[in-house]
Structures are given as structure tokens and as C-alpha cells.
Short mmCIF file of C-alpha atoms in Angstrom, two decimals:
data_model
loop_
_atom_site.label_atom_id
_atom_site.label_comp_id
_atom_site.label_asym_id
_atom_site.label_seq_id
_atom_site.Cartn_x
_atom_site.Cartn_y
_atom_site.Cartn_z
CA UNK A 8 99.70 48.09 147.80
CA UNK A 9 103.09 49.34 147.12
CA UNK A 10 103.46 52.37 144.47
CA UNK A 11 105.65 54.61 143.12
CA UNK A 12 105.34 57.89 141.21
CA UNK A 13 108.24 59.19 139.24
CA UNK A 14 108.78 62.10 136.64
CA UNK A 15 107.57 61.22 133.50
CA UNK A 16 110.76 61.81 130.66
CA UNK A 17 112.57 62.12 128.59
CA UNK A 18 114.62 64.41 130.92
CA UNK A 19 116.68 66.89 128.66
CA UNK A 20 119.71 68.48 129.95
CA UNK A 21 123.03 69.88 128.66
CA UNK A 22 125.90 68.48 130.07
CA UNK A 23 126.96 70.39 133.25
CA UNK A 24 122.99 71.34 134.27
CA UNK A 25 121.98 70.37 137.71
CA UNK A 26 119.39 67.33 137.62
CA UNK A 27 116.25 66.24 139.66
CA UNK A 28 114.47 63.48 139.00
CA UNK A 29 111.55 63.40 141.71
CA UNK A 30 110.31 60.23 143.32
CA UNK A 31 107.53 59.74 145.75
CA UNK A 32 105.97 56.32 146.92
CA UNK A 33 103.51 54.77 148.79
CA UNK A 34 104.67 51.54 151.51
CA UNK A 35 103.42 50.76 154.42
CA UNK A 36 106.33 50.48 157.25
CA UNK A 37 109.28 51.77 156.80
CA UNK A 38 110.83 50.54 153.12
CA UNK A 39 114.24 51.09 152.07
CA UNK A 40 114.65 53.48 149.30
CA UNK A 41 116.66 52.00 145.84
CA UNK A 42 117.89 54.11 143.15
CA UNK A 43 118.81 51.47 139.97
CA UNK A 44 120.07 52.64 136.90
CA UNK A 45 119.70 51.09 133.44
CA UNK A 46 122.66 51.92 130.67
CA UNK A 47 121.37 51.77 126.98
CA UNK A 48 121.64 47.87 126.41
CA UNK A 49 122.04 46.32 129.88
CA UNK A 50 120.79 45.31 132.83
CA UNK A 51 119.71 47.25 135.88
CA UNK A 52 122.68 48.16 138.81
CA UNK A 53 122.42 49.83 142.08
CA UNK A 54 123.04 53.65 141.70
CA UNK A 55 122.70 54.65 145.77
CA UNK A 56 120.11 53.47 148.07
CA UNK A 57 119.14 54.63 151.62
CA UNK A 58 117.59 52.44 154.84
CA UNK A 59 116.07 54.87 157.29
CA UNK A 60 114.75 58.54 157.64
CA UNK A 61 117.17 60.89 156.80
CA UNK A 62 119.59 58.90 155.76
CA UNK A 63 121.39 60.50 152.40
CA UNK A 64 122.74 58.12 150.03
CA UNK A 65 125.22 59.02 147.31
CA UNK A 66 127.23 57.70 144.45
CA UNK A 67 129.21 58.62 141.29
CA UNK A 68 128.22 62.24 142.15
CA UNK A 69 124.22 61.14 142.71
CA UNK A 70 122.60 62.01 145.91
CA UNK A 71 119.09 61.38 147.62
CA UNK A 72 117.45 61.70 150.80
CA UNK A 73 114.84 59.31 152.44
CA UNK A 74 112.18 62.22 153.27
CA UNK A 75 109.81 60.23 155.52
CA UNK A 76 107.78 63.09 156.40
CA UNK A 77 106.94 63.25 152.38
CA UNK A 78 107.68 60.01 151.41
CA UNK A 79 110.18 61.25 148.64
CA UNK A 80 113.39 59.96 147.05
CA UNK A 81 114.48 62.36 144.84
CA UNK A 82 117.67 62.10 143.09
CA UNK A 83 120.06 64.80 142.30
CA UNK A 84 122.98 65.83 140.91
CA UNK A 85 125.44 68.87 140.54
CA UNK A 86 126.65 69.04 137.06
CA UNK A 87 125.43 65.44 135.09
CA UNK A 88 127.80 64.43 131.85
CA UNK A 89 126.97 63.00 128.73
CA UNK A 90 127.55 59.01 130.17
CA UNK A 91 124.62 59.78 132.99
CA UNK A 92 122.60 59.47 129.82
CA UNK A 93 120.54 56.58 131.12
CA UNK A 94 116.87 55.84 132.54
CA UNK A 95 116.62 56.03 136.43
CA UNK A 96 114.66 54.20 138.29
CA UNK A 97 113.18 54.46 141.85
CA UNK A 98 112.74 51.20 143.87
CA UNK A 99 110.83 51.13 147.70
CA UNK A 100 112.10 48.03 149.51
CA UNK A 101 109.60 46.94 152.03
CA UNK A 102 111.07 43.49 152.60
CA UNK A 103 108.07 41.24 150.99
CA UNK A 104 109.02 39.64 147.76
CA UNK A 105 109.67 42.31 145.24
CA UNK A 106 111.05 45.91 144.98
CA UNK A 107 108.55 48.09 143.63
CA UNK A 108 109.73 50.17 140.42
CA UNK A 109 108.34 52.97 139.32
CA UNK A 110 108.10 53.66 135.22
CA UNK A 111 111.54 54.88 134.84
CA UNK A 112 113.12 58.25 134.17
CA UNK A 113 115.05 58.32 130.96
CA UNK A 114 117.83 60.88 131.03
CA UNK A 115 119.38 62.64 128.01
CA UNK A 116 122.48 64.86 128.32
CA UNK A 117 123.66 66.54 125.62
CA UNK A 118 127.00 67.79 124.54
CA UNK B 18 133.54 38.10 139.12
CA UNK B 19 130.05 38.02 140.98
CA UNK B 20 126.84 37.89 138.35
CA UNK B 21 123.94 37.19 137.19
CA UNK B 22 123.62 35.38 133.75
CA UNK B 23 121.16 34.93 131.04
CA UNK B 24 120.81 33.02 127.90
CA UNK B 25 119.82 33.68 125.44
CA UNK B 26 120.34 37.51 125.46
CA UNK B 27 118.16 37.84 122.38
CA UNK B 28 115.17 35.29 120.53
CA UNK B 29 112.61 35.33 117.84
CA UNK B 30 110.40 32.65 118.19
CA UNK B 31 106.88 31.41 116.63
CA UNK B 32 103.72 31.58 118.79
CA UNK B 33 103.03 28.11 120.35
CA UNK B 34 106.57 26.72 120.16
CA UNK B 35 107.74 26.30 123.63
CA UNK B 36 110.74 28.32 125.16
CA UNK B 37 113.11 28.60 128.40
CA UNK B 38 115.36 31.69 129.49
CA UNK B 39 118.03 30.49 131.55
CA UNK B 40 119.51 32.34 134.65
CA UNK B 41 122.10 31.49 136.87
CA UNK B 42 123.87 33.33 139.86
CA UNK B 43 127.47 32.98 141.29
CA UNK B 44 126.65 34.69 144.55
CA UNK B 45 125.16 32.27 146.63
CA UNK B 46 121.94 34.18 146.65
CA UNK B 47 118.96 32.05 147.85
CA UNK B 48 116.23 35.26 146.65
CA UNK B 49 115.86 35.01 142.78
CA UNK B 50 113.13 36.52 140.64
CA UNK B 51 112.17 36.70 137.38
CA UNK B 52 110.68 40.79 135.73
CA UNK B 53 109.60 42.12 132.58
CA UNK B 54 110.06 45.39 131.43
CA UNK B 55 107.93 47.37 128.83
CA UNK B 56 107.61 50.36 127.61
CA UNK B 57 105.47 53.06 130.54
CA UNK B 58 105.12 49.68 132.71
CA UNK B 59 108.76 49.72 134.44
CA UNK B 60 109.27 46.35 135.75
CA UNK B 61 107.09 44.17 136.56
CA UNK B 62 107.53 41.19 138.54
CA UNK B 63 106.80 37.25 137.16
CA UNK B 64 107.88 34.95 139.49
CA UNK B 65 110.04 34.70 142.14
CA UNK B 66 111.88 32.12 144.42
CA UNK B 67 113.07 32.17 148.14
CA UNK B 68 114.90 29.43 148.02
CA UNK B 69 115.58 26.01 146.49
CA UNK B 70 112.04 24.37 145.92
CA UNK B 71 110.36 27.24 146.75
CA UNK B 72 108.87 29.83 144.22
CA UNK B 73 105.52 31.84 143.99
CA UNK B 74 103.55 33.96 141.64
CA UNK B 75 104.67 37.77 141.20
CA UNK B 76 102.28 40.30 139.49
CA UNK B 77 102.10 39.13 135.96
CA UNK B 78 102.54 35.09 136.18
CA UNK B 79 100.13 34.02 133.42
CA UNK B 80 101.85 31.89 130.71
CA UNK B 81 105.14 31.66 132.42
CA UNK B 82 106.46 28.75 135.05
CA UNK B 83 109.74 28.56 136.92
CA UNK B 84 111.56 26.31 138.51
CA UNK B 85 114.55 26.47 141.44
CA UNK B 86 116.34 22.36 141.94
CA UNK B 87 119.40 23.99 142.35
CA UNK B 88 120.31 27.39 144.22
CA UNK B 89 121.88 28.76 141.56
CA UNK B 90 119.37 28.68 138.43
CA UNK B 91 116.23 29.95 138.15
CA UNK B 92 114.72 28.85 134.56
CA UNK B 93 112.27 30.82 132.88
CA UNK B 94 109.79 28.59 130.65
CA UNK B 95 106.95 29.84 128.58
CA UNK B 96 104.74 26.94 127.69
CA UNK B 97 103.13 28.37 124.50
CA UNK B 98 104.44 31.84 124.01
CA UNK B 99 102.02 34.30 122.85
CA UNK B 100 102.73 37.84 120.88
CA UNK B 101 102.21 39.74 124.07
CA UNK B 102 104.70 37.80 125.78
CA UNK B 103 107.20 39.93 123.93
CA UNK B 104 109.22 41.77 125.86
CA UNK B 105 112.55 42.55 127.68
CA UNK B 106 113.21 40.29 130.58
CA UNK B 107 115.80 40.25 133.34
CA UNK B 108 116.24 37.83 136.40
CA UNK B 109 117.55 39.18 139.29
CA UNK B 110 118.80 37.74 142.87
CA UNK B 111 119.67 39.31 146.20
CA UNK B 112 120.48 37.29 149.48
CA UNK B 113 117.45 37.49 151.16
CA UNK B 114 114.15 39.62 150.29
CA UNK B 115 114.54 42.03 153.45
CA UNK B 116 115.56 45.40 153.50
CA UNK B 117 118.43 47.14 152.46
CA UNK B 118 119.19 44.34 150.37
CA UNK B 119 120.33 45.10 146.57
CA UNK B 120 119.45 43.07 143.64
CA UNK B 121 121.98 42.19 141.10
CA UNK B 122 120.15 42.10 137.62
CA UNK B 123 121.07 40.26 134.73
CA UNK B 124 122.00 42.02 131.51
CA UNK B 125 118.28 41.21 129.73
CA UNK B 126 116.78 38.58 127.33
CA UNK B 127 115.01 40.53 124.61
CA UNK B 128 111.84 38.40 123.36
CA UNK B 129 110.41 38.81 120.17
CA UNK B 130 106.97 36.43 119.76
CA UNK B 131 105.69 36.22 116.21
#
């Protein structure tokens, strides 16, 4: 079935550090690649998301690449701030009945 | 505004005394589905529905039923709740379970079993 592996956390950074939070999955076909994000008390929302090889998608700063060759996700960004603080989630989309999420990466920026 | 609702956002409740979790969706989604989330486990998926009349089992089903008679809701009932049915849960929709699609989650219903 459908897996994926993320980074175990807490994830500790200081605000203005350059994050990674890796992501690697197992689908068969060719899923589309979700990153959600969860905010301390609320639901999960789309942070970027990708449909095919190559493809880079990007928001608020966030970037990741579908790497089909190593069936990564992994998200980055340039210089994270104390409201990323958050836990990120990595989501295959193969078009059955459910996105796949991995465990969560929980995110901690500090001042 | 376009979202996905849940009531109530927080319950205690007795083992054995029957409960439902509301959802509803102002999007015209026809995909709805039902997750848990606990602590290491991410989320899991309960139950989800296609469309209207149409739902099926997810990975963790056991002691949980749903029902879709109208587009918009998707109920969540637990018969006889049980201590390990405690737990953060969120309903989601999308408009149709194919790719590319995102799911708009609602903001949780935090489940306390005693």
C-alpha cells in the first residue's frame, strides 16, 4: 500500500535558519504530492502541492520538488519565522479514496 | 466564505453513552471523509463518502458509522464510545478523490472518552 516516511521532530530552528523537512513515499502510479500544514489549535490547510515530475510547488516562502526518480517531497525554506512554528505534513495523492499522511513534522522556531 | 464545519469542537463524554460529530461543507464537494489524528499515528482515515448515499470503510472504521442523505453533511456517530476512541478528529471534503485535488479540513473535534 501507500506510505510515507517523514523526519521524525521536533524540528528546532532559530528564526532566520534555512529548513528541510524530508519526505519520501511509496505509491504506485504517479500520485500527486500534498504539503498540509497544521497551526497549534486548528485544522489542516494546503501549504503547496505538486502534480507531476519535476514540477516545484511553492507558497508563503515554502518550496518542494516532486523527485520521481527518488520518490521525495522535501520541503524547504530560506529563512523560516517564528509563525512557521507548526507541524508539517506530507500527503501522496494517488486518486483512490484517501491521501496518505505521513506522522507529521512539528516545527519550532525560536526567537 | 468556503468551509468545512464541525460541532462540537470539543466533548467529554462517558463510555457507552452514544455520540455524533457533525460536519457540514459549503463547497459543493461530493468527496467527504472522516480522520483521526493521534499522537506518532498522523491521520488516519475512518470513513469516507463519494457521494450522497454512498460511503465506505477507511483504515480504522471499528466503532464508528456515517452517514451522507444530504451532500453537504457527513455525520460522525459512535455507537458506544470506548476510552480509545479518544482522540482529535477532523472531516474533510474535496470535489472529487482524483489527483491534484486539495482537501479542505475542518478545524477538529477534540474527544475525550472516560
Amino acid at each position: 500500500g501507500d506510505s510515507v516516511t517523514q523526519m521524525e521532530g521536533p524540528v528546532t530552528l532559530s528564526e532566520e535558519a534555512f529548513l528541510t523537512i524530508n519526505c519520501t513515499y511509496t505509491a504506485t502510479g504517479y500520485p500527486s504530492l500534498f504539503w498540509y500544514v497544521q497551526y497549534p489549535g486548528e485544522g489542516l490547510q494546503l501549504l503547496l502541492k505538486a502534480t507531476k515530475a519535476d514540477d516545484k510547488g511553492s507558497n508563503k516562502g515554502f518550496e518542494a520538488t516532486y523527485r520521481k526518480e527518488t520518490t521525495s517531497f522535501h520541503l524547504e525554506k530560506g529563512s523560516v519565522q517564528v509563525s512557521d512554528s507548526a507541524v508539517y505534513f506530507c500527503a501522496p495523492d494517488t486518486g483512490r479514496r484517501a491521501l496518505t499522511f505521513g506522522s507529521g513534522t512539528r516545527l519550532q522556531v525560536q526567537p | 466564505e468556503a468551509q468545512v464545519t464541525q460541532n462540537p469542537r470539543y466533548l467529554i463524554t462517558v463510555t457507552g453513552k452514544k455520540l455524533t460529530v457533525t460536519c457540514s461543507q459549503n463547497m459543493n464537494h461530493e468527496y467527504m471523509s472522516w480522520y483521526r489524528q493521534d499522537p506518532g499515528l498522523g491521520l488516519r482515515q475512518i470513513y469516507y463518502s463519494m457521494n450522497v448515499e454512498v460511503t465506505d470503510k477507511g483504515d480504522v472504521p471499528e466503532g464508528y458509522k456515517v452517514s451522507r442523505k444530504e451532500k453537504r453533511n457527513f455525520p460522525l456517530i459512535l455507537e458506544s464510545p470506548s476510552p480509545n476512541q479518544t482522540s482529535l478528529y477532523f472531516c474533510a471534503s474535496s470535489g472529487r478523490p482524483a489527483r491534484g485535488e486539495t482537501q479542505y479540513f475542518g478545524p477538529g473535534t477534540r474527544l475525550l472518552v472516560l
